[in-house]
Amino acid sequence: MSSPAGPAGPRAASGRAASGRAASSRTTTPGRTASVTGWGRTAPTTARLVRPGSYDEAASAVRECGPRGGIARGLGRAYGDAAQNAGGVVWDMTGLDRIRRFDAEAGVVECEAGVSLHRLMEVLLPLGWFVPVSPGTRYVTVGGAIGADIHGKNHHVAGSFTRHVRSFELLTADGAVRTVRPGTDLFDATAGGMGLTGVVLAAAVRLVPVQTSLMAVDTERAADLDDLLARLSATDHRYRYSVAWIDLLARGAATGRAVLTRGDHAPLDALPARARRTPLAFRPGRLPPAPRGLPDGLLGRRSVGLFNACWYRRAPRRRTGELQRLSAFFHPLDGVPHWNRVYGRGGFVQYQFVVGHGEEETLRRVVERIAARGCPSFLAVLKRFGAGGSGWLSFPAAGWTLALDIPAGLPGLGAFLDGLDEAVAAAGGRVYLAKDARLRPELVDVMYPRAPEFRELRGRIDPRGVFVSDLSRRLAL
Amino acid sequence: MKDAFGSPQSLLILGGTSEIALATARRLIARRARTVWLAGRPSPTLEDAAGQLRPLGAEVRTVPFDALDTGGHEEALGKVFAEGDIDVVLLAFGVLGDQERAEAEPAEAVRIAQTNYTGAVSAGLVCARSLRVQGHGSLVVLSSVAGERARRSNFVYGSSKAGLDAFAQGLGDALYGTGVHVMVVRPGFVRTRMTAGLAAAPLATTAEVVAEAVETGLRRRSEVVWVPGALRPVMTVLRHMPRAIFRRLPV
Ligand SMILES: Cc1cc2nc3c(=O)[nH]c(=O)nc-3n(C[C@H](O)[C@H](O)[C@H](O)COP(=O)(O)OP(=O)(O)OC[C@H]3O[C@@H](n4cnc5c(N)ncnc54)[C@H](O)[C@@H]3O)c2cc1C
Ligand SMILES: NC(=O)c1ccc[n+]([C@@H]2O[C@H](COP(=O)([O-])OP(=O)(O)OC[C@H]3O[C@@H](n4cnc5c(N)ncnc54)[C@H](OP(=O)(O)O)[C@@H]3O)[C@@H](O)[C@H]2O)c1
């Protein structure tokens, strides 16, 4: 099976450290030293990158990891410091990239943890099967999907990724490989556990059947936040997939204006005759990558505001049943490899939080504060979540989630986001650890009430503290 | 760990009573710093400094450290790193000295040179080794515009800072790729204890302004920071000025 590496490959930050050569070797020792960041390209730290190609290599890598421990890394799509480990080891899991078995009766695929969702689509879509949960990029690994318990546009009906995981194999600190099933503490600690309970080596994932690789999409505009929330509350249940792009730079009466796109997999009979001949073809388009070394501040308030306004005006007031490619519907940004470079050297942060139903006022205040502050944030995303899953540190919970990108160099941004955290925490909400690069550690236990249990379990199964990441150090997880 | 904005959680100050360093500590505690080490010559002033930071919300500890006792650096600083990662080391100790006296008594000049240069080389390298093992962290070095071009009126201090500045730049290059970031800060005239009683130079600034520049530099991972920023073009001009003219400037 070929490497599933996405446009950014399995790594990191500096171009210097990014030679693909060493990464494709199959030896575990000694690895190479590399500067590592998350997708937001902030806070680089240096670690030894080791790429195990088999269970044995992974087990010996864990046994030999040294005093500063190790952490698994998939395709590095977490925005912050979750998959980096200063001074220690980072296990690049993309070497474990075999799809082992597909049970077409049950619709269950068994694959290694380094397989990307892109690869699963490439292989399984032509057979009429789709991943149960797809985030805003296909370039995430199955291991990363479990580690962050990712959610997609179908969260309100399907829940998060680990709900569809039948079992996984976990390499724990003692070097043993355990099969872990739902309903156990180890499963719930690992689902959303940010790689801190061990290394997921493989998983069995239930897929969903589809008739075509196209999406039937309804688009509509919402004039402001009230209108948006009303539309989502009233009709979301009719759609399997639903999300709203919200213009956070619009102010006054237009605050919270948005474009809703909702839909489902198109049934065969919705396709025009020609397309019906190859209904399951998977053809994601690809543009040239964003250039390196773009300056900071390219995305200012003015340029982004203009872009957002055009986006809003271009969208139809209402359109139903439009056929779109999967990639256009789910992963519009994947078309431009390395798009994260447009934020320049200073990088960017993504702020994503959720607050429960009934906390619409909090949501409104946060949206207003962001709009008033003029954060140059492209198309932020608002979504209604369904009920949360069983993962102790899993992010989604019933309610409203908002995600926005902001250039890290914006003066005073740290304090501004701290202020939003307070509002979110006071409303019983939380921020998403897979996106985080800046949360105050004191708030972790407030936002994730099961964090103490998580630490206690880690203390028990990993007494030497083998699994460590920059995130776990920063947040004392 | 530092966050996405370069705000550290742990801070080690070498020269724990330095006004510039303490202003920086206050700023960083207002963000994320929760562990602060003040390394310095034991004195009531050092303990007072710790006492003033504690109510701001950090755990503050003092540790005996003398820049001139290079033989003891390893042990004194080793203890600090043994207790946990240090996200930012602020090398702030330094003496201005008395130029006239230094010219008359070479031993005084040696004391200035050994404090500002030799002491910093030793402590800088000891910290760099630990930071390297951590794979992250910033070493912030308080250099000075005085090191950019030595002036008649304080060339002993100036030359010690020139040496320190060159050392820190080289160390930064040596550490490139290790995850450790070295930032050279070049303030102009800062109104602190060190300059008390001296006539303020043009573009004089305060410890708070230097602290803010350090915080911004950490966020940007800058390699060199001038405070105030206007000093950069000014010093570029002064640097290229012919000796015959420079010598006669009233600076
Ligand atoms: C453009 C874009 C859009 C996104 N949209 C969404 C979205 O809609 N919904 C959503 O939920 N997320 C979204 N994300 C975040 C992304 O889905 C998660 O961060 C995901 O975890 C990334 O997977 P990865 O393979 O890149 O893992 P990495 O980023 O490399 O690692 C993420 C975490 O998973 C752990 N991990 C990775 N592999 C393993 C393993 N084998 N065993 C144990 N732990 C492991 C790591 O230790 C780390 O804690 C988006 C990210 C981007 C860049
Ligand atoms: N003020 C300015 O105009 C200015 C301008 C440019 C650069 N700087 C530089 O910025 C740094 C801080 O200056 P500042 O203005 O904050 O001055 P400061 O308040 O006088 O601080 C100087 C510090 O150096 C310490 N120190 C001196 N000798 C030492 C030794 N042998 N061992 C350990 N510590 C020693 C002092 O500690 P004790 O309490 O033990 O004496 C004090 O903490 C200095 O390096 C200075 O050269 C200052």
GROMACS .gro file of C-alpha atoms in nm, chain A residues 128-405:
model
  278
  128GLY     CA    1  -1.965   0.202  -0.229
  129TRP     CA    2  -1.847   0.280   0.124
  130PHE     CA    3  -1.763   0.607   0.294
  131VAL     CA    4  -1.595   0.697   0.623
  132PRO     CA    5  -1.843   0.740   0.907
  133VAL     CA    6  -1.708   1.080   1.009
  134SER     CA    7  -1.513   1.318   0.790
  135PRO     CA    8  -1.348   1.631   0.930
  136GLY     CA    9  -1.272   1.939   0.722
  137THR     CA   10  -0.966   1.769   0.576
  138ARG     CA   11  -0.914   1.415   0.443
  139TYR     CA   12  -0.550   1.424   0.543
  140VAL     CA   13  -0.588   1.288   0.891
  141THR     CA   14  -0.496   0.939   1.003
  142VAL     CA   15  -0.720   0.686   1.170
  143GLY     CA   16  -0.494   0.714   1.476
  144GLY     CA   17  -0.539   1.091   1.480
  145ALA     CA   18  -0.915   1.049   1.432
  146ILE     CA   19  -0.928   0.833   1.745
  147GLY     CA   20  -0.677   1.044   1.940
  148ALA     CA   21  -0.887   1.358   1.890
  149ASP     CA   22  -1.223   1.176   1.860
  150ILE     CA   23  -1.294   1.391   1.558
  151HIS     CA   24  -1.634   1.511   1.448
  152GLY     CA   25  -1.779   1.602   1.113
  153LYS     CA   26  -2.077   1.774   0.959
  154ASN     CA   27  -2.288   1.475   1.056
  155HIS     CA   28  -2.224   1.498   1.429
  156HIS     CA   29  -2.587   1.580   1.504
  157VAL     CA   30  -2.691   1.242   1.366
  158ALA     CA   31  -2.382   1.020   1.377
  159GLY     CA   32  -2.178   1.140   1.675
  160SER     CA   33  -1.801   1.148   1.675
  161PHE     CA   34  -1.548   0.913   1.517
  162THR     CA   35  -1.497   0.669   1.802
  163ARG     CA   36  -1.868   0.586   1.808
  164HIS     CA   37  -1.797   0.397   1.487
  165VAL     CA   38  -1.484   0.222   1.611
  166ARG     CA   39  -1.552  -0.143   1.692
  167SER     CA   40  -1.212  -0.198   1.849
  168PHE     CA   41  -0.854  -0.083   1.827
  169GLU     CA   42  -0.515  -0.217   1.915
  170LEU     CA   43  -0.326  -0.008   2.165
  171LEU     CA   44   0.044  -0.025   2.240
  172THR     CA   45   0.075   0.071   2.604
  173ALA     CA   46   0.367   0.191   2.816
  174ASP     CA   47   0.464  -0.162   2.919
  175GLY     CA   48   0.527  -0.249   2.555
  176ALA     CA   49   0.221  -0.478   2.536
  177VAL     CA   50  -0.044  -0.456   2.264
  178ARG     CA   51  -0.401  -0.472   2.392
  179THR     CA   52  -0.723  -0.502   2.198
  180VAL     CA   53  -0.953  -0.234   2.333
  181ARG     CA   54  -1.330  -0.238   2.290
  182PRO     CA   55  -1.601   0.019   2.358
  183GLY     CA   56  -1.743   0.019   2.707
  184THR     CA   57  -1.405  -0.002   2.880
  185ASP     CA   58  -1.215   0.268   3.066
  186LEU     CA   59  -0.919   0.233   2.836
  187PHE     CA   60  -1.140   0.289   2.531
  188ASP     CA   61  -1.302   0.597   2.682
  189ALA     CA   62  -0.970   0.740   2.797
  190THR     CA   63  -0.815   0.687   2.453
  191ALA     CA   64  -1.109   0.828   2.256
  192GLY     CA   65  -1.008   1.193   2.246
  193GLY     CA   66  -0.715   1.118   2.479
  194MET     CA   67  -0.469   1.295   2.249
  195GLY     CA   68  -0.233   0.999   2.224
  196LEU     CA   69  -0.158   1.007   2.596
  197THR     CA   70  -0.275   0.656   2.684
  198GLY     CA   71  -0.062   0.482   2.423
  199VAL     CA   72  -0.011   0.433   2.055
  200VAL     CA   73  -0.305   0.314   1.849
  201LEU     CA   74  -0.163   0.061   1.603
  202ALA     CA   75  -0.475  -0.046   1.418
  203ALA     CA   76  -0.851  -0.014   1.432
  204ALA     CA   77  -1.171  -0.170   1.303
  205VAL     CA   78  -1.405   0.103   1.180
  206ARG     CA   79  -1.765   0.073   1.066
  207LEU     CA   80  -1.830   0.252   0.736
  208VAL     CA   81  -2.146   0.387   0.577
  209PRO     CA   82  -2.280   0.265   0.243
  210VAL     CA   83  -2.322   0.519  -0.037
  211GLN     CA   84  -2.464   0.489  -0.387
  212THR     CA   85  -2.258   0.766  -0.542
  213SER     CA   86  -1.956   0.981  -0.472
  214LEU     CA   87  -2.153   1.299  -0.516
  215MET     CA   88  -2.336   1.507  -0.262
  216ALA     CA   89  -2.682   1.659  -0.302
  217VAL     CA   90  -2.653   1.995  -0.132
  218ASP     CA   91  -2.901   2.258  -0.023
  219THR     CA   92  -2.766   2.607   0.027
  220GLU     CA   93  -2.937   2.895   0.199
  221ARG     CA   94  -2.838   3.225   0.353
  222ALA     CA   95  -2.912   3.339   0.704
  223ALA     CA   96  -2.924   3.716   0.752
  224ASP     CA   97  -2.798   3.720   1.111
  225LEU     CA   98  -2.723   3.499   1.407
  226ASP     CA   99  -3.084   3.463   1.523
  227ASP     CA  100  -3.193   3.364   1.178
  228LEU     CA  101  -2.906   3.116   1.159
  229LEU     CA  102  -2.978   2.946   1.490
  230ALA     CA  103  -3.347   2.931   1.410
  231ARG     CA  104  -3.286   2.762   1.077
  232LEU     CA  105  -3.041   2.514   1.222
  233SER     CA  106  -3.271   2.426   1.511
  234ALA     CA  107  -3.575   2.389   1.293
  235THR     CA  108  -3.449   2.182   1.005
  236ASP     CA  109  -3.110   2.026   1.086
  237HIS     CA  110  -3.268   1.689   1.161
  238ARG     CA  111  -3.371   1.659   0.797
  239TYR     CA  112  -3.010   1.652   0.683
  240ARG     CA  113  -2.735   1.402   0.744
  241TYR     CA  114  -2.468   1.669   0.696
  242SER     CA  115  -2.499   2.026   0.804
  243VAL     CA  116  -2.270   2.321   0.860
  244ALA     CA  117  -2.282   2.698   0.841
  245TRP     CA  118  -2.005   2.929   0.725
  246ILE     CA  119  -2.037   3.239   0.934
  247ASP     CA  120  -1.897   3.584   0.856
  248LEU     CA  121  -1.746   3.699   1.183
  249LEU     CA  122  -1.643   4.035   1.043
  250ALA     CA  123  -1.998   4.144   0.972
  251ARG     CA  124  -2.124   4.386   1.235
  252GLY     CA  125  -2.439   4.558   1.340
  253ALA     CA  126  -2.759   4.408   1.204
  254ALA     CA  127  -2.557   4.164   0.993
  255THR     CA  128  -2.371   4.016   1.292
  256GLY     CA  129  -2.362   3.642   1.252
  257ARG     CA  130  -2.480   3.632   0.892
  258ALA     CA  131  -2.403   3.297   0.739
  259VAL     CA  132  -2.435   3.057   0.452
  260LEU     CA  133  -2.578   2.716   0.541
  261THR     CA  134  -2.480   2.416   0.336
  262ARG     CA  135  -2.656   2.094   0.416
  263GLY     CA  136  -2.703   1.773   0.233
  264ASP     CA  137  -2.657   1.403   0.196
  265HIS     CA  138  -2.492   1.154  -0.035
  266ALA     CA  139  -2.671   1.178  -0.366
  267PRO     CA  140  -2.871   0.866  -0.454
  268LEU     CA  141  -2.797   0.705  -0.788
  269ASP     CA  142  -3.117   0.831  -0.949
  270ALA     CA  143  -3.023   1.191  -0.872
  271LEU     CA  144  -2.730   1.170  -1.111
  272PRO     CA  145  -2.749   1.274  -1.476
  273ALA     CA  146  -2.725   0.984  -1.717
  274ARG     CA  147  -2.358   1.030  -1.799
  275ALA     CA  148  -2.246   1.046  -1.441
  276ARG     CA  149  -2.442   0.730  -1.365
  277ARG     CA  150  -2.185   0.527  -1.556
  278THR     CA  151  -1.917   0.594  -1.293
  279PRO     CA  152  -2.122   0.691  -0.992
  280LEU     CA  153  -1.854   0.611  -0.736
  281ALA     CA  154  -1.552   0.778  -0.893
  282PHE     CA  155  -1.340   0.968  -0.641
  283ARG     CA  156  -1.183   1.272  -0.809
  284PRO     CA  157  -1.059   1.528  -0.566
  285GLY     CA  158  -0.911   1.827  -0.751
  286ARG     CA  159  -0.575   1.971  -0.660
  287LEU     CA  160  -0.433   2.321  -0.706
  288PRO     CA  161  -0.066   2.416  -0.677
  289PRO     CA  162   0.055   2.446  -0.317
  290ALA     CA  163   0.069   2.780  -0.139
  291PRO     CA  164   0.420   2.925  -0.170
  292ARG     CA  165   0.665   2.925   0.120
  293GLY     CA  166   0.778   3.231   0.306
  294LEU     CA  167   0.466   3.441   0.263
  295PRO     CA  168   0.479   3.753   0.477
  296ASP     CA  169   0.277   3.799   0.793
  297GLY     CA  170  -0.027   4.019   0.778
  298LEU     CA  171  -0.140   3.918   0.432
  299LEU     CA  172  -0.474   3.845   0.584
  300GLY     CA  173  -0.579   4.169   0.740
  301ARG     CA  174  -0.918   4.287   0.852
  302ARG     CA  175  -0.984   4.460   0.521
  303SER     CA  176  -0.890   4.180   0.284
  304VAL     CA  177  -1.061   3.911   0.486
  305GLY     CA  178  -1.368   4.127   0.538
  306LEU     CA  179  -1.394   4.179   0.165
  307PHE     CA  180  -1.351   3.810   0.098
  308ASN     CA  181  -1.618   3.716   0.350
  309ALA     CA  182  -1.861   3.970   0.210
  310CYS     CA  183  -1.812   3.837  -0.143
  311TRP     CA  184  -1.856   3.485  -0.020
  312TYR     CA  185  -2.183   3.575   0.145
  313ARG     CA  186  -2.319   3.768  -0.152
  314ARG     CA  187  -2.213   3.503  -0.402
  315ALA     CA  188  -2.405   3.233  -0.222
  316PRO     CA  189  -2.757   3.177  -0.346
  317ARG     CA  190  -3.035   3.288  -0.116
  318ARG     CA  191  -3.171   2.943  -0.153
  319ARG     CA  192  -3.079   2.650  -0.379
  320THR     CA  193  -3.167   2.285  -0.339
  321GLY     CA  194  -3.033   1.957  -0.463
  322GLU     CA  195  -2.712   2.089  -0.617
  323LEU     CA  196  -2.470   1.809  -0.697
  324GLN     CA  197  -2.123   1.862  -0.557
  325ARG     CA  198  -1.814   1.650  -0.541
  326LEU     CA  199  -1.739   1.498  -0.205
  327SER     CA  200  -1.416   1.692  -0.186
  328ALA     CA  201  -1.586   2.023  -0.257
  329PHE     CA  202  -1.848   1.959   0.009
  330PHE     CA  203  -1.628   1.814   0.282
  331HIS     CA  204  -1.274   1.930   0.218
  332PRO     CA  205  -1.267   2.253   0.017
  333LEU     CA  206  -0.932   2.353   0.169
  334ASP     CA  207  -0.759   2.029   0.074
  335GLY     CA  208  -0.753   2.157  -0.282
  336VAL     CA  209  -0.466   2.390  -0.188
  337PRO     CA  210  -0.182   2.193  -0.030
  338HIS     CA  211  -0.002   2.384   0.249
  339TRP     CA  212  -0.274   2.648   0.267
  340ASN     CA  213  -0.164   2.708   0.624
  341ARG     CA  214   0.133   2.901   0.484
  342VAL     CA  215  -0.085   3.195   0.385
  343TYR     CA  216  -0.072   3.306   0.747
  344GLY     CA  217   0.300   3.372   0.711
  345ARG     CA  218   0.582   3.292   0.947
  346GLY     CA  219   0.388   3.388   1.257
  347GLY     CA  220   0.137   3.111   1.201
  348PHE     CA  221  -0.219   3.108   1.327
  349VAL     CA  222  -0.440   2.962   1.591
  350GLN     CA  223  -0.778   2.806   1.560
  351TYR     CA  224  -1.025   2.874   1.835
  352GLN     CA  225  -1.302   2.617   1.859
  353PHE     CA  226  -1.542   2.586   2.145
  354VAL     CA  227  -1.878   2.432   2.221
  355VAL     CA  228  -2.153   2.557   2.452
  356GLY     CA  229  -2.472   2.370   2.531
  357HIS     CA  230  -2.824   2.427   2.407
  358GLY     CA  231  -2.973   2.706   2.613
  359GLU     CA  232  -2.643   2.893   2.605
  360GLU     CA  233  -2.731   3.084   2.289
  361GLU     CA  234  -2.673   3.408   2.477
  362THR     CA  235  -2.314   3.309   2.545
  363LEU     CA  236  -2.269   3.218   2.182
  364ARG     CA  237  -2.411   3.551   2.078
  365ARG     CA  238  -2.185   3.744   2.314
  366VAL     CA  239  -1.880   3.561   2.187
  367VAL     CA  240  -1.975   3.625   1.825
  368GLU     CA  241  -2.030   3.991   1.902
  369ARG     CA  242  -1.699   4.022   2.080
  370ILE     CA  243  -1.516   3.864   1.788
  371ALA     CA  244  -1.694   4.090   1.542
  372ALA     CA  245  -1.626   4.399   1.753
  373ARG     CA  246  -1.262   4.303   1.791
  374GLY     CA  247  -1.233   4.270   1.413
  375CYS     CA  248  -1.041   3.940   1.414
  376PRO     CA  249  -0.945   3.885   1.050
  377SER     CA  250  -1.102   3.544   1.044
  378PHE     CA  251  -1.192   3.373   0.720
  379LEU     CA  252  -1.519   3.192   0.705
  380ALA     CA  253  -1.567   3.062   1.051
  381VAL     CA  254  -1.774   2.750   1.099
  382LEU     CA  255  -2.080   2.709   1.316
  383LYS     CA  256  -2.245   2.377   1.376
  384ARG     CA  257  -2.507   2.217   1.596
  385PHE     CA  258  -2.369   1.915   1.776
  386GLY     CA  259  -2.569   1.612   1.878
  387ALA     CA  260  -2.510   1.434   2.208
  388GLY     CA  261  -2.150   1.378   2.317
  389GLY     CA  262  -1.974   1.043   2.317
  390SER     CA  263  -1.818   0.840   2.593
  391GLY     CA  264  -1.458   0.967   2.562
  392TRP     CA  265  -1.338   1.134   2.881
  393LEU     CA  266  -1.158   1.411   2.695
  394SER     CA  267  -1.373   1.394   2.386
  395PHE     CA  268  -1.469   1.744   2.274
  396PRO     CA  269  -1.819   1.733   2.123
  397ALA     CA  270  -2.122   1.785   2.347
  398ALA     CA  271  -2.481   1.869   2.259
  399GLY     CA  272  -2.500   2.234   2.165
  400TRP     CA  273  -2.331   2.489   1.944
  401THR     CA  274  -1.975   2.480   1.824
  402LEU     CA  275  -1.791   2.766   1.659
  403ALA     CA  276  -1.446   2.742   1.499
  404LEU     CA  277  -1.238   3.026   1.362
  405ASP     CA  278  -0.882   3.081   1.243
   0.00000   0.00000   0.00000
